[in-house]
XYZ file of C-alpha atoms in Angstrom:
206
model
C -3.408 45.034 55.394
C -0.158 44.247 57.184
C -0.815 44.947 60.868
C 1.956 44.932 63.439
C 2.091 44.582 67.214
C 4.890 44.114 69.718
C 3.238 40.977 71.116
C 0.705 39.664 68.570
C -0.215 36.728 70.813
C -1.456 39.213 73.420
C -3.454 41.257 70.894
C -6.669 39.238 71.011
C -8.820 41.746 69.108
C -6.258 42.029 66.322
C -5.896 38.258 65.990
C -9.682 37.884 65.877
C -9.868 40.533 63.139
C -7.208 38.740 61.099
C -9.109 35.445 61.397
C -12.287 37.130 60.199
C -10.575 38.911 57.298
C -8.080 36.861 55.234
C -6.667 40.091 53.761
C -5.192 41.017 57.180
C -1.726 39.697 58.059
C -0.299 40.196 61.555
C 3.429 40.604 62.127
C 5.478 41.077 65.311
C 7.232 44.443 65.350
C 8.688 46.848 67.883
C 9.525 50.181 66.247
C 12.481 50.664 68.605
C 14.057 47.449 67.297
C 15.715 48.846 64.202
C 17.110 45.494 63.110
C 13.617 44.032 63.400
C 12.151 46.865 61.322
C 14.774 46.309 58.620
C 14.140 42.552 58.652
C 10.395 43.061 58.174
C 11.057 45.506 55.334
C 13.310 42.902 53.696
C 10.534 40.294 54.059
C 8.116 42.563 52.189
C 10.601 43.802 49.603
C 8.799 44.609 46.361
C 5.332 44.647 47.964
C 3.543 47.969 47.297
C 2.169 49.721 50.399
C -0.436 52.375 49.582
C -0.598 53.808 53.101
C 2.219 53.399 55.622
C 0.499 54.171 58.925
C 2.714 55.011 61.901
C 0.544 54.578 64.993
C 2.905 53.433 67.782
C 3.036 55.826 70.718
C 3.625 56.003 74.475
C 3.238 58.921 76.891
C 5.764 58.196 79.646
C 4.286 61.062 81.654
C 3.063 58.753 84.401
C 6.552 57.282 84.816
C 8.735 60.081 86.084
C 7.252 62.863 83.975
C 6.808 65.314 86.840
C 9.065 68.356 86.645
C 11.652 68.234 89.401
C 11.475 64.437 89.406
C 11.970 63.767 85.702
C 13.306 60.364 84.670
C 15.323 61.057 81.558
C 15.690 57.379 80.683
C 11.899 57.338 80.259
C 12.129 60.458 78.094
C 14.647 58.690 75.855
C 12.217 55.777 75.472
C 9.287 58.068 74.604
C 11.373 59.810 71.949
C 12.594 56.469 70.591
C 9.017 55.213 70.131
C 7.233 58.414 69.107
C 9.834 60.097 66.895
C 12.769 57.906 65.916
C 10.577 54.828 65.370
C 8.295 56.437 62.762
C 11.252 58.054 60.991
C 13.030 54.718 60.691
C 9.819 53.039 59.508
C 9.660 55.550 56.659
C 13.295 54.930 55.740
C 12.801 51.169 55.766
C 9.500 51.033 53.863
C 9.878 54.002 51.506
C 10.507 51.747 48.451
C 7.213 49.953 49.195
C 5.310 53.240 49.392
C 6.999 54.588 46.246
C 5.910 51.455 44.359
C 2.235 51.891 45.296
C -0.633 53.804 43.707
C -1.583 56.080 46.629
C 1.963 56.757 47.911
C 0.935 57.955 51.375
C 2.809 58.031 54.689
C 0.433 58.854 57.550
C 1.479 59.515 61.125
C -0.890 59.454 64.072
C 0.117 62.509 66.085
C -1.726 64.603 68.681
C -2.855 68.164 69.233
C -0.938 67.758 72.503
C 2.063 68.415 70.279
C 0.720 71.843 69.310
C 2.970 74.598 70.680
C 0.186 77.148 70.134
C -2.288 75.187 72.285
C 0.123 74.062 75.015
C -1.145 74.493 78.581
C 1.997 73.327 80.373
C 3.069 69.949 81.730
C 3.164 66.743 79.722
C 6.817 67.364 78.890
C 7.628 63.937 77.489
C 4.567 63.259 75.348
C 3.934 66.787 74.102
C 7.517 67.437 73.071
C 7.751 64.061 71.333
C 4.650 64.791 69.248
C 5.938 68.269 68.411
C 9.191 66.617 67.285
C 7.285 64.051 65.218
C 5.374 66.887 63.546
C 8.610 68.683 62.671
C 10.350 65.563 61.382
C 7.420 64.608 59.149
C 6.841 68.178 57.962
C 10.465 68.270 56.776
C 10.107 64.831 55.224
C 6.981 65.986 53.389
C 9.022 68.644 51.598
C 11.811 66.192 50.767
C 9.459 63.518 49.395
C 7.036 65.755 47.501
C 9.189 65.725 44.322
C 8.881 61.914 44.398
C 5.080 62.171 44.439
C 4.825 60.877 48.016
C 2.335 62.434 50.442
C 3.162 62.728 54.154
C 0.311 63.304 56.587
C -0.066 64.131 60.280
C -3.421 63.262 61.839
C -4.644 63.773 65.396
C -7.181 60.995 66.129
C -9.154 62.947 68.743
C -9.511 62.154 72.441
C -10.122 58.409 72.174
C -11.173 55.841 74.766
C -8.440 53.198 74.551
C -5.927 51.500 76.848
C -3.820 54.635 76.306
C -6.454 56.778 78.101
C -7.589 54.186 80.646
C -8.993 55.808 83.790
C -10.036 59.015 82.002
C -13.734 59.647 81.336
C -14.625 62.993 79.787
C -17.668 64.020 77.686
C -15.569 64.932 74.625
C -14.014 61.459 74.377
C -14.890 59.268 71.396
C -14.704 55.531 70.755
C -11.923 53.878 68.786
C -14.453 53.043 66.073
C -15.575 56.680 65.777
C -11.980 57.851 65.626
C -10.926 55.272 63.039
C -13.876 56.122 60.784
C -13.009 59.827 60.937
C -9.264 59.287 60.464
C -9.819 57.064 57.422
C -11.831 59.876 55.846
C -8.985 62.336 56.485
C -6.425 59.898 55.055
C -8.538 59.369 51.943
C -8.686 63.141 51.481
C -4.937 63.668 51.721
C -3.218 64.431 48.450
C 0.103 65.874 47.376
C -1.230 69.418 47.671
C -1.897 68.770 51.388
C 1.392 67.024 52.150
C 2.903 67.966 55.493
C -0.304 69.469 56.894
C -1.284 68.834 60.524
C -4.930 67.700 60.518
C -7.529 66.935 63.172
C -9.786 63.877 62.865
C -12.628 66.298 62.098
C -10.960 67.279 58.823
C -9.929 70.711 60.138
C -6.314 71.861 60.060
C -4.681 71.827 63.509
C -2.577 74.650 64.946
C 1.178 74.087 65.042
């Protein structure tokens, strides 16, 4: 496992995991730093990657996301992290995925990006996830002839730093989410490529 974080030194849980498991390597990476992404891809040139997992994401909605007071510089940042970042990661690491056995590109998205289920508000985050879904759905069609599977998985409503301050009955732990998402990833195959899936294994509404 090659795990990445913007500030590895500040990711205590990740560092502890890497110390416990010698098969885990931690690298510094910011998906908005395209030169940094390319440099990391060059470092791992020729190394097969079975599952390229794009998990970086920010909401931006608490920083000028209110209609009438929208901060468009924040919107640009959300799009850069949630959409452009994953797309560039795929471009940079596609040779690694193509050289692997499983050949999977998995993107952690959200049902907040579902146009069918939209309830208004959340302009920055919701539109970025809808854009991610579209980008990866298109990519799924382009990469299918190469035998590469592209997946979109919503992890559920998870208790993490991302949802700090929210406490609702339907929320699940990071461990519960990860266990469920791994099962969905394992079940993805070329016949499913491009599908938008929930952590429960059900197909999500576009």
